[in-house]
Amino acid sequence: MIDGKIYVAGGRPPGGSAFEVYDPATDQWERLPDLPTQCNHLAMAAVNGRIIVAGGRFDPGAFGERTDVVEIYDPATRRWTQGAPLPAPVGGITGAAHAGCMFVFGGEGEQSHVLGLTPTAYGYDPRADRWTRLPDLPIGIHGLKGSAVIDGRIFLPGGAITLGGNTGTNAQQVYRPTMRCE
């Protein structure tokens, strides 16, 4: 959220470049400049007045090609810029904002991970335009619908523990970030 407005991005084709904002005060949606890179199953967070979109899948297949692309939208200028790419291509991820940083968790990553899921966590410092590998999650997950930041902790509820999303978990993973970007 920025200024009380909710931003949504991406999706499966043909709407994979869609970028819109919802204003609850007026109950109105507005179409914004398209994502430069069409993708779905991405991570997104509002950090320092900008929207950061990271990773995701390129194509409409069940497990499309994963990407490391990072794009940053500035609502003041209504323009997109590129950020430093994720350290590895990953899709089916979730993101969170805390202490001026963006955090990205889990997803479909290297096939060397159990069941093709990755427990990885990354932190992005938008001022330095740099990603940092953080300690892994206890459980590799993908397909989370969101996260919550409460009292400096990032809560990651549930998610799928196998590719395809047919096997979910009710595990509540809690991440305590020490990284600060302020």
Tab-separated table of N, CA and C in Angstrom:
chain	number	residue	atom	x	y	z
A	1	MET	N	0.831	-1.184	0.000
A	1	MET	CA	0.000	0.000	0.000
A	1	MET	C	0.875	1.248	0.000
A	2	ILE	N	0.453	2.197	-0.777
A	2	ILE	CA	1.063	3.520	-0.762
A	2	ILE	C	-0.084	4.517	-0.742
A	3	ASP	N	-0.056	5.432	0.207
A	3	ASP	CA	-1.114	6.439	0.353
A	3	ASP	C	-2.496	5.803	0.426
A	4	GLY	N	-2.595	4.659	1.104
A	4	GLY	CA	-3.878	3.992	1.281
A	4	GLY	C	-4.399	3.285	0.048
A	5	LYS	N	-3.596	3.191	-1.003
A	5	LYS	CA	-4.020	2.544	-2.249
A	5	LYS	C	-3.342	1.184	-2.393
A	6	ILE	N	-4.061	0.253	-3.011
A	6	ILE	CA	-3.603	-1.122	-3.168
A	6	ILE	C	-3.196	-1.354	-4.622
A	7	TYR	N	-1.981	-1.843	-4.827
A	7	TYR	CA	-1.456	-2.091	-6.169
A	7	TYR	C	-1.473	-3.589	-6.466
A	8	VAL	N	-1.817	-3.944	-7.705
A	8	VAL	CA	-1.776	-5.340	-8.153
A	8	VAL	C	-1.035	-5.391	-9.483
A	9	ALA	N	-0.283	-6.482	-9.681
A	9	ALA	CA	0.554	-6.572	-10.884
A	9	ALA	C	0.590	-7.989	-11.425
A	10	GLY	N	0.699	-8.073	-12.757
A	10	GLY	CA	0.942	-9.330	-13.440
A	10	GLY	C	-0.253	-10.248	-13.515
A	11	GLY	N	0.018	-11.457	-13.926
A	11	GLY	CA	-1.002	-12.477	-14.100
A	11	GLY	C	-0.677	-13.326	-15.309
A	12	ARG	N	-1.512	-14.286	-15.541
A	12	ARG	CA	-1.301	-15.153	-16.706
A	12	ARG	C	-1.755	-14.436	-17.961
A	13	PRO	N	-1.101	-14.712	-19.083
A	13	PRO	CA	-1.507	-14.072	-20.340
A	13	PRO	C	-2.975	-14.351	-20.630
A	14	PRO	N	-3.682	-13.398	-21.216
A	14	PRO	CA	-3.143	-12.212	-21.875
A	14	PRO	C	-2.937	-11.019	-20.940
A	15	GLY	N	-3.215	-11.143	-19.640
A	15	GLY	CA	-3.109	-10.000	-18.743
A	15	GLY	C	-1.832	-9.931	-17.953
A	16	GLY	N	-0.785	-10.613	-18.390
A	16	GLY	CA	0.436	-10.712	-17.616
A	16	GLY	C	1.224	-9.436	-17.433
A	17	SER	N	0.899	-8.405	-18.201
A	17	SER	CA	1.583	-7.117	-18.045
A	17	SER	C	0.738	-6.108	-17.279
A	18	ALA	N	-0.428	-6.530	-16.839
A	18	ALA	CA	-1.354	-5.604	-16.180
A	18	ALA	C	-0.765	-5.048	-14.890
A	19	PHE	N	-1.038	-3.776	-14.658
A	19	PHE	CA	-0.637	-3.114	-13.421
A	19	PHE	C	-1.728	-2.110	-13.097
A	20	GLU	N	-2.351	-2.275	-11.938
A	20	GLU	CA	-3.490	-1.444	-11.569
A	20	GLU	C	-3.401	-1.046	-10.109
A	21	VAL	N	-4.150	0.001	-9.767
A	21	VAL	CA	-4.216	0.463	-8.389
A	21	VAL	C	-5.687	0.620	-8.003
A	22	TYR	N	-5.996	0.208	-6.780
A	22	TYR	CA	-7.352	0.338	-6.243
A	22	TYR	C	-7.328	1.350	-5.114
A	23	ASP	N	-8.271	2.296	-5.164
A	23	ASP	CA	-8.406	3.306	-4.122
A	23	ASP	C	-9.658	2.983	-3.313
A	24	PRO	N	-9.517	2.436	-2.101
A	24	PRO	CA	-10.689	2.095	-1.298
A	24	PRO	C	-11.547	3.309	-0.934
A	25	ALA	N	-10.934	4.489	-0.860
A	25	ALA	CA	-11.689	5.695	-0.503
A	25	ALA	C	-12.718	6.054	-1.564
A	26	THR	N	-12.401	5.778	-2.829
A	26	THR	CA	-13.328	6.108	-3.923
A	26	THR	C	-13.953	4.865	-4.551
A	27	ASP	N	-13.516	3.685	-4.118
A	27	ASP	CA	-13.968	2.411	-4.683
A	27	ASP	C	-13.741	2.378	-6.193
A	28	GLN	N	-12.561	2.856	-6.626
A	28	GLN	CA	-12.229	2.931	-8.054
A	28	GLN	C	-10.902	2.236	-8.344
A	29	TRP	N	-10.861	1.580	-9.503
A	29	TRP	CA	-9.633	1.001	-10.037
A	29	TRP	C	-9.087	1.906	-11.126
A	30	GLU	N	-7.753	1.977	-11.217
A	30	GLU	CA	-7.113	2.735	-12.297
A	30	GLU	C	-6.045	1.860	-12.948
A	31	ARG	N	-6.062	1.813	-14.260
A	31	ARG	CA	-5.029	1.090	-15.008
A	31	ARG	C	-3.783	1.971	-15.060
A	32	LEU	N	-2.644	1.405	-14.753
A	32	LEU	CA	-1.373	2.125	-14.740
A	32	LEU	C	-0.496	1.612	-15.881
A	33	PRO	N	0.660	2.244	-16.108
A	33	PRO	CA	1.557	1.753	-17.156
A	33	PRO	C	1.892	0.275	-16.938
A	34	ASP	N	1.817	-0.500	-18.012
A	34	ASP	CA	2.048	-1.940	-17.931
A	34	ASP	C	3.410	-2.280	-17.340
A	35	LEU	N	3.474	-3.461	-16.722
A	35	LEU	CA	4.760	-4.015	-16.310
A	35	LEU	C	5.646	-4.137	-17.547
A	36	PRO	N	6.900	-3.756	-17.473
A	36	PRO	CA	7.777	-3.933	-18.628
A	36	PRO	C	7.962	-5.407	-19.005
A	37	THR	N	7.959	-6.291	-18.003
A	37	THR	CA	8.130	-7.722	-18.240
A	37	THR	C	6.865	-8.449	-17.818
A	38	GLN	N	6.232	-9.101	-18.766
A	38	GLN	CA	5.019	-9.856	-18.451
A	38	GLN	C	5.379	-11.037	-17.556
A	39	CYS	N	4.720	-11.168	-16.398
A	39	CYS	CA	5.001	-12.306	-15.525
A	39	CYS	C	3.855	-12.558	-14.558
A	40	ASN	N	3.901	-13.718	-13.928
A	40	ASN	CA	2.919	-14.104	-12.924
A	40	ASN	C	3.650	-14.804	-11.783
A	41	HIS	N	2.957	-15.064	-10.700
A	41	HIS	CA	3.540	-15.719	-9.526
A	41	HIS	C	4.792	-14.980	-9.043
A	42	LEU	N	4.691	-13.665	-8.972
A	42	LEU	CA	5.790	-12.779	-8.607
A	42	LEU	C	5.669	-12.328	-7.157
A	43	ALA	N	6.684	-11.636	-6.681
A	43	ALA	CA	6.645	-10.997	-5.366
A	43	ALA	C	6.549	-9.497	-5.580
A	44	MET	N	5.834	-8.835	-4.683
A	44	MET	CA	5.668	-7.390	-4.811
A	44	MET	C	5.610	-6.790	-3.412
A	45	ALA	N	6.196	-5.602	-3.258
A	45	ALA	CA	6.159	-4.905	-1.980
A	45	ALA	C	6.294	-3.407	-2.221
A	46	ALA	N	5.703	-2.633	-1.319
A	46	ALA	CA	5.831	-1.175	-1.346
A	46	ALA	C	6.949	-0.788	-0.380
A	47	VAL	N	7.994	-0.155	-0.925
A	47	VAL	CA	9.152	0.227	-0.126
A	47	VAL	C	9.537	1.660	-0.472
A	48	ASN	N	9.624	2.507	0.535
A	48	ASN	CA	10.054	3.898	0.347
A	48	ASN	C	9.255	4.617	-0.737
A	49	GLY	N	7.938	4.397	-0.763
A	49	GLY	CA	7.080	5.093	-1.717
A	49	GLY	C	7.112	4.555	-3.130
A	50	ARG	N	7.743	3.406	-3.327
A	50	ARG	CA	7.805	2.781	-4.654
A	50	ARG	C	7.321	1.339	-4.561
A	51	ILE	N	6.882	0.809	-5.702
A	51	ILE	CA	6.454	-0.581	-5.788
A	51	ILE	C	7.578	-1.385	-6.430
A	52	ILE	N	8.022	-2.430	-5.746
A	52	ILE	CA	9.070	-3.299	-6.273
A	52	ILE	C	8.433	-4.632	-6.655
A	53	VAL	N	8.645	-5.045	-7.903
A	53	VAL	CA	8.155	-6.323	-8.418
A	53	VAL	C	9.383	-7.182	-8.700
A	54	ALA	N	9.405	-8.393	-8.129
A	54	ALA	CA	10.591	-9.245	-8.251
A	54	ALA	C	10.213	-10.666	-8.642
A	55	GLY	N	11.017	-11.237	-9.541
A	55	GLY	CA	10.873	-12.637	-9.910
A	55	GLY	C	9.554	-12.963	-10.569
A	56	GLY	N	9.176	-14.236	-10.491
A	56	GLY	CA	7.938	-14.711	-11.084
A	56	GLY	C	8.202	-15.677	-12.222
A	57	ARG	N	7.134	-15.929	-12.973
A	57	ARG	CA	7.211	-16.828	-14.128
A	57	ARG	C	6.900	-16.038	-15.389
A	58	PHE	N	7.603	-16.387	-16.473
A	58	PHE	CA	7.412	-15.714	-17.757
A	58	PHE	C	6.195	-16.170	-18.533
A	59	ASP	N	5.957	-17.468	-18.588
A	59	ASP	CA	4.950	-17.954	-19.525
A	59	ASP	C	3.788	-18.632	-18.817
A	60	PRO	N	2.720	-18.946	-19.573
A	60	PRO	CA	1.487	-19.420	-18.950
A	60	PRO	C	1.473	-20.878	-18.537
A	61	GLY	N	2.519	-21.638	-18.818
A	61	GLY	CA	2.515	-23.049	-18.465
A	61	GLY	C	2.381	-23.252	-16.964
A	62	ALA	N	2.111	-24.478	-16.573
A	62	ALA	CA	1.925	-24.771	-15.154
A	62	ALA	C	3.116	-24.297	-14.325
A	63	PHE	N	4.326	-24.511	-14.832
A	63	PHE	CA	5.521	-24.040	-14.138
A	63	PHE	C	6.411	-23.364	-15.158
A	64	GLY	N	5.985	-22.200	-15.604
A	64	GLY	CA	6.687	-21.469	-16.642
A	64	GLY	C	8.114	-21.141	-16.256
A	65	GLU	N	8.829	-20.641	-17.216
A	65	GLU	CA	10.225	-20.271	-16.996
A	65	GLU	C	10.309	-19.201	-15.915
A	66	ARG	N	11.151	-19.443	-14.927
A	66	ARG	CA	11.310	-18.495	-13.824
A	66	ARG	C	12.229	-17.341	-14.242
A	67	THR	N	12.048	-16.211	-13.585
A	67	THR	CA	12.838	-15.033	-13.928
A	67	THR	C	13.491	-14.435	-12.686
A	68	ASP	N	14.557	-13.693	-12.915
A	68	ASP	CA	15.226	-12.956	-11.844
A	68	ASP	C	15.012	-11.447	-11.992
A	69	VAL	N	14.127	-11.052	-12.890
A	69	VAL	CA	13.906	-9.637	-13.206
A	69	VAL	C	13.323	-8.890	-11.999
A	70	VAL	N	13.820	-7.668	-11.781
A	70	VAL	CA	13.305	-6.772	-10.744
A	70	VAL	C	12.971	-5.449	-11.407
A	71	GLU	N	11.720	-5.003	-11.216
A	71	GLU	CA	11.267	-3.734	-11.789
A	71	GLU	C	10.641	-2.891	-10.690
A	72	ILE	N	10.904	-1.591	-10.754
A	72	ILE	CA	10.494	-0.677	-9.691
A	72	ILE	C	9.638	0.432	-10.290
A	73	TYR	N	8.443	0.614	-9.708
A	73	TYR	CA	7.501	1.625	-10.191
A	73	TYR	C	7.474	2.794	-9.214
A	74	ASP	N	7.580	3.996	-9.767
A	74	ASP	CA	7.500	5.223	-8.981
A	74	ASP	C	6.157	5.886	-9.260
A	75	PRO	N	5.223	5.884	-8.296
A	75	PRO	CA	3.913	6.501	-8.530
A	75	PRO	C	3.985	7.999	-8.837
A	76	ALA	N	5.021	8.676	-8.347
A	76	ALA	CA	5.144	10.117	-8.594
A	76	ALA	C	5.426	10.419	-10.061
A	77	THR	N	6.240	9.589	-10.701
A	77	THR	CA	6.590	9.824	-12.108
A	77	THR	C	5.817	8.920	-13.063
A	78	ARG	N	5.155	7.893	-12.503
A	78	ARG	CA	4.415	6.895	-13.285
A	78	ARG	C	5.342	6.180	-14.275
A	79	ARG	N	6.570	5.905	-13.816
A	79	ARG	CA	7.552	5.235	-14.670
A	79	ARG	C	8.162	4.030	-13.961
A	80	TRP	N	8.578	3.072	-14.793
A	80	TRP	CA	9.267	1.878	-14.335
A	80	TRP	C	10.771	2.023	-14.556
A	81	THR	N	11.563	1.487	-13.629
A	81	THR	CA	13.007	1.360	-13.803
A	81	THR	C	13.403	-0.070	-13.435
A	82	GLN	N	14.588	-0.476	-13.864
A	82	GLN	CA	15.100	-1.809	-13.536
A	82	GLN	C	15.888	-1.746	-12.243
A	83	GLY	N	15.739	-2.784	-11.426
A	83	GLY	CA	16.561	-2.952	-10.243
A	83	GLY	C	17.554	-4.073	-10.485
A	84	ALA	N	18.470	-4.254	-9.556
A	84	ALA	CA	19.416	-5.372	-9.651
A	84	ALA	C	18.630	-6.677	-9.681
A	85	PRO	N	19.005	-7.624	-10.542
A	85	PRO	CA	18.261	-8.884	-10.614
A	85	PRO	C	18.403	-9.700	-9.329
A	86	LEU	N	17.398	-10.532	-9.078
A	86	LEU	CA	17.497	-11.488	-7.976
A	86	LEU	C	18.743	-12.352	-8.176
A	87	PRO	N	19.333	-12.871	-7.105
A	87	PRO	CA	20.506	-13.728	-7.258
A	87	PRO	C	20.249	-15.007	-8.058
A	88	ALA	N	18.982	-15.434	-8.127
A	88	ALA	CA	18.624	-16.632	-8.895
A	88	ALA	C	17.198	-16.470	-9.400
A	89	PRO	N	16.872	-17.046	-10.554
A	89	PRO	CA	15.490	-16.998	-11.039
A	89	PRO	C	14.585	-17.811	-10.111
A	90	VAL	N	13.456	-17.247	-9.748
A	90	VAL	CA	12.531	-17.928	-8.844
A	90	VAL	C	11.111	-17.442	-9.105
A	91	GLY	N	10.146	-18.351	-9.062
A	91	GLY	CA	8.738	-18.019	-9.238
A	91	GLY	C	7.933	-18.620	-8.103
A	92	GLY	N	6.675	-18.233	-7.984
A	92	GLY	CA	5.833	-18.743	-6.916
A	92	GLY	C	6.268	-18.246	-5.555
A	93	ILE	N	6.815	-17.040	-5.514
A	93	ILE	CA	7.407	-16.473	-4.304
A	93	ILE	C	6.447	-15.507	-3.631
A	94	THR	N	6.821	-15.088	-2.444
A	94	THR	CA	6.080	-14.038	-1.766
A	94	THR	C	7.082	-12.994	-1.294
A	95	GLY	N	6.595	-11.779	-1.112
A	95	GLY	CA	7.460	-10.691	-0.688
A	95	GLY	C	6.886	-9.956	0.504
A	96	ALA	N	7.738	-9.191	1.155
A	96	ALA	CA	7.323	-8.363	2.282
A	96	ALA	C	8.259	-7.164	2.353
A	97	ALA	N	7.761	-6.084	2.925
A	97	ALA	CA	8.569	-4.888	3.136
A	97	ALA	C	8.747	-4.676	4.632
A	98	HIS	N	9.987	-4.360	5.027
A	98	HIS	CA	10.271	-4.074	6.433
A	98	HIS	C	11.581	-3.303	6.515
A	99	ALA	N	11.606	-2.274	7.339
A	99	ALA	CA	12.817	-1.505	7.631
A	99	ALA	C	13.491	-0.971	6.369
A	100	GLY	N	12.678	-0.554	5.385
A	100	GLY	CA	13.210	0.010	4.152
A	100	GLY	C	13.730	-1.012	3.168
A	101	CYS	N	13.556	-2.303	3.459
A	101	CYS	CA	14.025	-3.391	2.594
A	101	CYS	C	12.836	-4.143	2.005
A	102	MET	N	13.102	-4.876	0.919
A	102	MET	CA	12.149	-5.860	0.417
A	102	MET	C	12.734	-7.235	0.699
A	103	PHE	N	11.878	-8.139	1.159
A	103	PHE	CA	12.282	-9.512	1.421
A	103	PHE	C	11.504	-10.433	0.496
A	104	VAL	N	12.169	-11.465	-0.026
A	104	VAL	CA	11.557	-12.443	-0.925
A	104	VAL	C	11.813	-13.827	-0.339
A	105	PHE	N	10.758	-14.648	-0.310
A	105	PHE	CA	10.834	-15.955	0.346
A	105	PHE	C	10.349	-17.085	-0.546
A	106	GLY	N	11.041	-18.233	-0.443
A	106	GLY	CA	10.591	-19.487	-1.026
A	106	GLY	C	10.498	-19.476	-2.532
A	107	GLY	N	9.573	-20.294	-3.037
A	107	GLY	CA	9.295	-20.348	-4.460
A	107	GLY	C	9.794	-21.605	-5.132
A	108	GLU	N	9.588	-21.615	-6.445
A	108	GLU	CA	10.082	-22.704	-7.289
A	108	GLU	C	11.444	-22.268	-7.792
A	109	GLY	N	12.440	-22.985	-7.378
A	109	GLY	CA	13.795	-22.592	-7.745
A	109	GLY	C	14.527	-23.721	-8.416
A	110	GLU	N	15.747	-23.934	-7.981
A	110	GLU	CA	16.584	-24.972	-8.554
A	110	GLU	C	15.953	-26.340	-8.319
A	111	GLN	N	16.024	-27.180	-9.323
A	111	GLN	CA	15.459	-28.516	-9.186
A	111	GLN	C	16.245	-29.374	-8.195
A	112	SER	N	17.417	-28.918	-7.757
A	112	SER	CA	18.192	-29.675	-6.779
A	112	SER	C	17.557	-29.621	-5.396
A	113	HIS	N	16.662	-28.662	-5.183
A	113	HIS	CA	15.974	-28.578	-3.898
A	113	HIS	C	14.891	-29.644	-3.825
A	114	VAL	N	14.548	-30.045	-2.632
A	114	VAL	CA	13.516	-31.057	-2.417
A	114	VAL	C	12.231	-30.636	-3.117
A	115	LEU	N	11.705	-31.519	-3.952
A	115	LEU	CA	10.447	-31.309	-4.671
A	115	LEU	C	10.460	-30.065	-5.554
A	116	GLY	N	11.643	-29.541	-5.894
A	116	GLY	CA	11.732	-28.383	-6.766
A	116	GLY	C	11.437	-27.061	-6.083
A	117	LEU	N	11.166	-27.098	-4.775
A	117	LEU	CA	10.886	-25.865	-4.039
A	117	LEU	C	12.145	-25.398	-3.338
A	118	THR	N	12.238	-24.108	-3.150
A	118	THR	CA	13.419	-23.562	-2.501
A	118	THR	C	13.039	-22.902	-1.175
A	119	PRO	N	13.851	-23.094	-0.146
A	119	PRO	CA	13.613	-22.426	1.128
A	119	PRO	C	14.342	-21.081	1.219
A	120	THR	N	14.854	-20.599	0.108
A	120	THR	CA	15.713	-19.415	0.144
A	120	THR	C	14.967	-18.152	0.553
A	121	ALA	N	15.740	-17.256	1.124
A	121	ALA	CA	15.254	-15.928	1.494
A	121	ALA	C	16.303	-14.920	1.033
A	122	TYR	N	15.817	-13.826	0.461
A	122	TYR	CA	16.696	-12.754	0.005
A	122	TYR	C	16.186	-11.423	0.545
A	123	GLY	N	17.114	-10.515	0.792
A	123	GLY	CA	16.763	-9.155	1.171
A	123	GLY	C	17.301	-8.194	0.130
A	124	TYR	N	16.487	-7.199	-0.226
A	124	TYR	CA	16.884	-6.214	-1.238
A	124	TYR	C	16.962	-4.843	-0.591
A	125	ASP	N	18.097	-4.194	-0.758
A	125	ASP	CA	18.286	-2.820	-0.303
A	125	ASP	C	18.119	-1.920	-1.520
A	126	PRO	N	16.970	-1.220	-1.637
A	126	PRO	CA	16.734	-0.409	-2.831
A	126	PRO	C	17.677	0.787	-2.958
A	127	ARG	N	18.202	1.270	-1.856
A	127	ARG	CA	19.118	2.419	-1.939
A	127	ARG	C	20.471	1.995	-2.504
A	128	ALA	N	20.922	0.806	-2.145
A	128	ALA	CA	22.190	0.285	-2.667
A	128	ALA	C	21.977	-0.530	-3.940
A	129	ASP	N	20.710	-0.837	-4.265
A	129	ASP	CA	20.350	-1.684	-5.413
A	129	ASP	C	21.121	-3.002	-5.349
A	130	ARG	N	20.975	-3.677	-4.180
A	130	ARG	CA	21.743	-4.895	-3.943
A	130	ARG	C	20.900	-5.919	-3.183
A	131	TRP	N	21.011	-7.189	-3.612
A	131	TRP	CA	20.362	-8.315	-2.937
A	131	TRP	C	21.358	-9.003	-2.017
A	132	THR	N	20.854	-9.515	-0.887
A	132	THR	CA	21.657	-10.270	0.066
A	132	THR	C	20.973	-11.603	0.330
A	133	ARG	N	21.724	-12.698	0.270
A	133	ARG	CA	21.173	-14.011	0.617
A	133	ARG	C	21.063	-14.071	2.135
A	134	LEU	N	19.909	-14.486	2.609
A	134	LEU	CA	19.627	-14.563	4.033
A	134	LEU	C	19.488	-16.030	4.446
A	135	PRO	N	19.422	-16.320	5.749
A	135	PRO	CA	19.244	-17.714	6.172
A	135	PRO	C	17.970	-18.324	5.571
A	136	ASP	N	18.058	-19.596	5.202
A	136	ASP	CA	16.919	-20.296	4.607
A	136	ASP	C	15.746	-20.418	5.576
A	137	LEU	N	14.561	-20.546	4.987
A	137	LEU	CA	13.367	-20.883	5.756
A	137	LEU	C	13.475	-22.335	6.220
A	138	PRO	N	12.783	-22.707	7.296
A	138	PRO	CA	12.787	-24.110	7.715
A	138	PRO	C	12.152	-25.039	6.678
A	139	ILE	N	11.121	-24.553	5.961
A	139	ILE	CA	10.379	-25.363	4.997
A	139	ILE	C	10.362	-24.642	3.654
A	140	GLY	N	10.729	-25.346	2.576
A	140	GLY	CA	10.609	-24.786	1.232
A	140	GLY	C	9.135	-24.728	0.843
A	141	ILE	N	8.665	-23.573	0.418
A	141	ILE	CA	7.252	-23.369	0.092
A	141	ILE	C	7.125	-22.528	-1.171
A	142	HIS	N	5.943	-22.575	-1.758
A	142	HIS	CA	5.622	-21.661	-2.857
A	142	HIS	C	4.123	-21.402	-2.834
A	143	GLY	N	3.712	-20.412	-3.607
A	143	GLY	CA	2.293	-20.130	-3.762
A	143	GLY	C	1.636	-19.473	-2.567
A	144	LEU	N	2.391	-18.831	-1.700
A	144	LEU	CA	1.769	-18.106	-0.593
A	144	LEU	C	0.929	-16.973	-1.151
A	145	LYS	N	-0.159	-16.682	-0.531
A	145	LYS	CA	-1.026	-15.591	-0.978
A	145	LYS	C	-0.631	-14.262	-0.366
A	146	GLY	N	0.272	-14.292	0.582
A	146	GLY	CA	0.691	-13.039	1.187
A	146	GLY	C	1.545	-13.285	2.414
A	147	SER	N	1.896	-12.199	3.049
A	147	SER	CA	2.681	-12.236	4.275
A	147	SER	C	2.215	-11.068	5.129
A	148	ALA	N	2.627	-11.073	6.378
A	148	ALA	CA	2.272	-9.967	7.271
A	148	ALA	C	3.484	-9.609	8.110
A	149	VAL	N	3.691	-8.312	8.316
A	149	VAL	CA	4.770	-7.843	9.173
A	149	VAL	C	4.134	-7.328	10.457
A	150	ILE	N	4.477	-7.977	11.566
A	150	ILE	CA	3.919	-7.613	12.867
A	150	ILE	C	5.062	-7.561	13.870
A	151	ASP	N	5.204	-6.428	14.537
A	151	ASP	CA	6.239	-6.258	15.559
A	151	ASP	C	7.627	-6.666	15.066
A	152	GLY	N	7.960	-6.287	13.844
A	152	GLY	CA	9.283	-6.550	13.303
A	152	GLY	C	9.517	-7.969	12.834
A	153	ARG	N	8.473	-8.794	12.844
A	153	ARG	CA	8.585	-10.174	12.367
A	153	ARG	C	7.743	-10.325	11.111
A	154	ILE	N	8.222	-11.144	10.184
A	154	ILE	CA	7.487	-11.404	8.944
A	154	ILE	C	6.853	-12.786	9.062
A	155	PHE	N	5.525	-12.822	9.004
A	155	PHE	CA	4.772	-14.068	9.109
A	155	PHE	C	4.463	-14.584	7.709
A	156	LEU	N	4.765	-15.860	7.491
A	156	LEU	CA	4.553	-16.518	6.203
A	156	LEU	C	3.594	-17.686	6.436
A	157	PRO	N	2.294	-17.455	6.240
A	157	PRO	CA	1.308	-18.490	6.554
A	157	PRO	C	1.108	-19.493	5.420
A	158	GLY	N	1.248	-20.765	5.743
A	158	GLY	CA	0.914	-21.826	4.800
A	158	GLY	C	1.791	-21.867	3.574
A	159	GLY	N	1.131	-22.082	2.441
A	159	GLY	CA	1.820	-22.256	1.171
A	159	GLY	C	1.796	-23.715	0.763
A	160	ALA	N	2.203	-23.964	-0.462
A	160	ALA	CA	2.258	-25.335	-0.972
A	160	ALA	C	3.647	-25.906	-0.732
A	161	ILE	N	3.705	-27.199	-0.435
A	161	ILE	CA	4.992	-27.842	-0.163
A	161	ILE	C	5.398	-28.810	-1.266
A	162	THR	N	4.590	-28.882	-2.331
A	162	THR	CA	4.962	-29.618	-3.537
A	162	THR	C	4.578	-28.764	-4.734
A	163	LEU	N	5.231	-28.986	-5.855
A	163	LEU	CA	4.869	-28.258	-7.068
A	163	LEU	C	3.433	-28.580	-7.444
A	164	GLY	N	2.721	-27.598	-7.939
A	164	GLY	CA	1.333	-27.788	-8.341
A	164	GLY	C	0.349	-27.283	-7.310
A	165	GLY	N	0.802	-27.083	-6.097
A	165	GLY	CA	-0.069	-26.513	-5.083
A	165	GLY	C	-1.096	-27.464	-4.510
A	166	ASN	N	-1.007	-28.759	-4.835
A	166	ASN	CA	-1.999	-29.706	-4.338
A	166	ASN	C	-1.759	-30.123	-2.896
A	167	THR	N	-0.559	-29.907	-2.401
A	167	THR	CA	-0.230	-30.286	-1.037
A	167	THR	C	0.177	-29.038	-0.273
A	168	GLY	N	-0.701	-28.573	0.576
A	168	GLY	CA	-0.426	-27.376	1.348
A	168	GLY	C	0.081	-27.710	2.734
A	169	THR	N	0.505	-26.687	3.408
A	169	THR	CA	0.932	-26.833	4.793
A	169	THR	C	0.213	-25.786	5.626
A	170	ASN	N	-0.057	-26.131	6.866
A	170	ASN	CA	-0.620	-25.132	7.772
A	170	ASN	C	0.473	-24.556	8.667
A	171	ALA	N	1.725	-24.823	8.311
A	171	ALA	CA	2.853	-24.285	9.070
A	171	ALA	C	2.864	-22.760	8.987
A	172	GLN	N	3.159	-22.141	10.095
A	172	GLN	CA	3.300	-20.685	10.158
A	172	GLN	C	4.782	-20.413	10.361
A	173	GLN	N	5.468	-20.000	9.308
A	173	GLN	CA	6.885	-19.690	9.432
A	173	GLN	C	7.026	-18.213	9.795
A	174	VAL	N	7.919	-17.941	10.715
A	174	VAL	CA	8.132	-16.571	11.178
A	174	VAL	C	9.592	-16.223	10.934
A	175	TYR	N	9.801	-15.128	10.225
A	175	TYR	CA	11.148	-14.678	9.889
A	175	TYR	C	11.441	-13.410	10.678
A	176	ARG	N	12.579	-13.390	11.334
A	176	ARG	CA	12.974	-12.223	12.128
A	176	ARG	C	14.152	-11.531	11.434
A	177	PRO	N	13.861	-10.580	10.554
A	177	PRO	CA	14.949	-9.953	9.796
A	177	PRO	C	15.820	-9.051	10.664
A	178	THR	N	17.109	-9.146	10.434
A	178	THR	CA	18.039	-8.222	11.076
A	178	THR	C	18.527	-7.179	10.075
A	179	MET	N	18.290	-7.434	8.801
A	179	MET	CA	18.707	-6.515	7.735
A	179	MET	C	17.866	-5.240	7.800
A	180	ARG	N	18.545	-4.106	7.691
A	180	ARG	CA	17.866	-2.810	7.685
A	180	ARG	C	18.391	-2.002	6.503
A	181	CYS	N	17.497	-1.270	5.858
A	181	CYS	CA	17.865	-0.494	4.669
A	181	CYS	C	17.485	0.973	4.831
A	182	GLU	N	17.313	1.404	6.049
A	182	GLU	CA	16.888	2.790	6.299
A	182	GLU	C	18.073	3.701	6.502
